[in-house]
Every structure is written in C-alpha cells, then in structure tokens.
C-alpha cells in the first residue's frame, strides 16, 4: 500500500478543499407567469412550455410520460 513521503501541510490541504463547497442554483421569477424556474432553462406552466418568458410549445407533454405504457397496452 502506498504511503506519502511527506506530510501534507494544512495550507495545501485547505487550498484543495476550497472548491468542495456547494453553491445554490440560480433561480429566478418569470415576469410573464410569475413562476420560479432555473435560469436559462425551459419550464412548464399549466401544460405549456416556456423559454425566455415566451410560450415555446403549446400543450407540452414530456417524452417520458408519453412513452410510458398504459394499462391497456400491457
């Protein structure tokens, strides 16, 4: 098993750990709908897909829910 040749100093150790902290996600409120959403991402409100405050797709249905089998198909 490998062993370190020199002891890692506290300064080096702490510099390495400075990048371990988490940052909060960038969340904003849409001026059109008033909904909270992640910045620069599309979001669904009342079945419509919004992007940049405008309706991108009307009556949006996610692909995963459309591909899920119903009880009739099983």
Short mmCIF file of the C-alpha atoms (twelve columns), coordinates in Angstrom:
data_MODEL
# 
_entry.id   MODEL 
# 
loop_
_atom_site.group_PDB 
_atom_site.id 
_atom_site.type_symbol 
_atom_site.label_atom_id 
_atom_site.label_alt_id 
_atom_site.label_comp_id 
_atom_site.label_asym_id 
_atom_site.label_seq_id 
_atom_site.Cartn_x 
_atom_site.Cartn_y 
_atom_site.Cartn_z 
_atom_site.pdbx_PDB_model_num 
ATOM 1  C CA . UNK A 1  0.000   0.000  0.000   1 
ATOM 2  C CA . UNK A 2  1.320   3.441  -0.896  1 
ATOM 3  C CA . UNK A 3  2.383   5.861  1.835   1 
ATOM 4  C CA . UNK A 4  3.051   9.580  1.445   1 
ATOM 5  C CA . UNK A 5  6.727   10.534 1.519   1 
ATOM 6  C CA . UNK A 6  5.985   13.953 3.076   1 
ATOM 7  C CA . UNK A 7  3.230   15.188 5.343   1 
ATOM 8  C CA . UNK A 8  0.619   17.309 3.544   1 
ATOM 9  C CA . UNK A 9  0.657   20.751 5.142   1 
ATOM 10 C CA . UNK A 10 -2.528  22.338 6.416   1 
ATOM 11 C CA . UNK A 11 -2.192  25.167 3.867   1 
ATOM 12 C CA . UNK A 12 -2.046  22.746 0.925   1 
ATOM 13 C CA . UNK A 13 -4.869  20.653 2.363   1 
ATOM 14 C CA . UNK A 14 -7.107  23.697 2.903   1 
ATOM 15 C CA . UNK A 15 -6.402  25.103 -0.570  1 
ATOM 16 C CA . UNK A 16 -7.551  21.816 -2.053  1 
ATOM 17 C CA . UNK A 17 -10.738 21.859 -0.002  1 
ATOM 18 C CA . UNK A 18 -11.781 25.386 -1.021  1 
ATOM 19 C CA . UNK A 19 -13.538 24.012 -4.110  1 
ATOM 20 C CA . UNK A 20 -15.642 21.497 -2.183  1 
ATOM 21 C CA . UNK A 21 -18.343 23.938 -1.095  1 
ATOM 22 C CA . UNK A 22 -21.717 23.892 -2.837  1 
ATOM 23 C CA . UNK A 23 -23.258 26.933 -4.484  1 
ATOM 24 C CA . UNK A 24 -27.029 27.488 -4.681  1 
ATOM 25 C CA . UNK A 25 -28.774 27.063 -8.021  1 
ATOM 26 C CA . UNK A 26 -29.595 30.248 -9.941  1 
ATOM 27 C CA . UNK A 27 -33.377 30.594 -9.550  1 
ATOM 28 C CA . UNK A 28 -35.426 33.482 -10.924 1 
ATOM 29 C CA . UNK A 29 -39.069 34.551 -11.185 1 
ATOM 30 C CA . UNK A 30 -40.600 34.778 -14.665 1 
ATOM 31 C CA . UNK A 31 -42.080 38.214 -15.386 1 
ATOM 32 C CA . UNK A 32 -44.724 36.691 -17.669 1 
ATOM 33 C CA . UNK A 33 -46.033 33.825 -15.500 1 
ATOM 34 C CA . UNK A 34 -44.675 34.665 -12.046 1 
ATOM 35 C CA . UNK A 35 -43.278 31.128 -11.643 1 
ATOM 36 C CA . UNK A 36 -39.913 30.233 -10.094 1 
ATOM 37 C CA . UNK A 37 -37.593 28.439 -12.524 1 
ATOM 38 C CA . UNK A 38 -33.928 27.713 -13.161 1 
ATOM 39 C CA . UNK A 39 -32.245 30.426 -15.211 1 
ATOM 40 C CA . UNK A 40 -31.595 29.670 -18.898 1 
ATOM 41 C CA . UNK A 41 -33.806 26.548 -18.777 1 
ATOM 42 C CA . UNK A 42 -37.251 25.855 -20.216 1 
ATOM 43 C CA . UNK A 43 -40.073 25.286 -17.700 1 
ATOM 44 C CA . UNK A 44 -43.690 24.049 -17.796 1 
ATOM 45 C CA . UNK A 45 -46.623 26.155 -16.560 1 
ATOM 46 C CA . UNK A 46 -50.219 24.913 -16.964 1 
ATOM 47 C CA . UNK A 47 -49.209 22.434 -19.677 1 
ATOM 48 C CA . UNK A 48 -47.293 24.968 -21.810 1 
ATOM 49 C CA . UNK A 49 -43.503 25.010 -22.165 1 
ATOM 50 C CA . UNK A 50 -41.961 28.454 -21.627 1 
ATOM 51 C CA . UNK A 51 -38.496 29.625 -22.646 1 
ATOM 52 C CA . UNK A 52 -37.243 33.197 -22.148 1 
ATOM 53 C CA . UNK A 53 -40.713 34.301 -20.982 1 
ATOM 54 C CA . UNK A 54 -42.446 33.179 -24.196 1 
ATOM 55 C CA . UNK A 55 -44.505 30.075 -24.989 1 
ATOM 56 C CA . UNK A 56 -42.189 27.678 -26.813 1 
ATOM 57 C CA . UNK A 57 -44.594 24.705 -27.110 1 
ATOM 58 C CA . UNK A 58 -48.340 24.888 -26.505 1 
ATOM 59 C CA . UNK A 59 -49.909 21.839 -24.748 1 
ATOM 60 C CA . UNK A 60 -46.491 20.360 -23.968 1 
ATOM 61 C CA . UNK A 61 -46.306 16.686 -22.956 1 
ATOM 62 C CA . UNK A 62 -42.930 15.334 -21.755 1 
ATOM 63 C CA . UNK A 63 -41.495 12.490 -23.818 1 
ATOM 64 C CA . UNK A 64 -41.017 10.210 -20.800 1 
ATOM 65 C CA . UNK A 65 -44.696 10.301 -19.812 1 
ATOM 66 C CA . UNK A 66 -45.812 9.809  -23.412 1 
ATOM 67 C CA . UNK A 67 -43.577 6.732  -23.768 1 
ATOM 68 C CA . UNK A 68 -44.793 5.099  -20.552 1 
ATOM 69 C CA . UNK A 69 -47.139 2.169  -21.259 1 
ATOM 70 C CA . UNK A 70 -50.732 2.485  -20.147 1 
ATOM 71 C CA . UNK A 71 -52.723 -0.362 -18.596 1 
ATOM 72 C CA . UNK A 72 -54.488 -1.032 -21.911 1 
ATOM 73 C CA . UNK A 73 -51.191 -1.641 -23.728 1 
ATOM 74 C CA . UNK A 74 -49.825 -4.171 -21.208 1 
# 
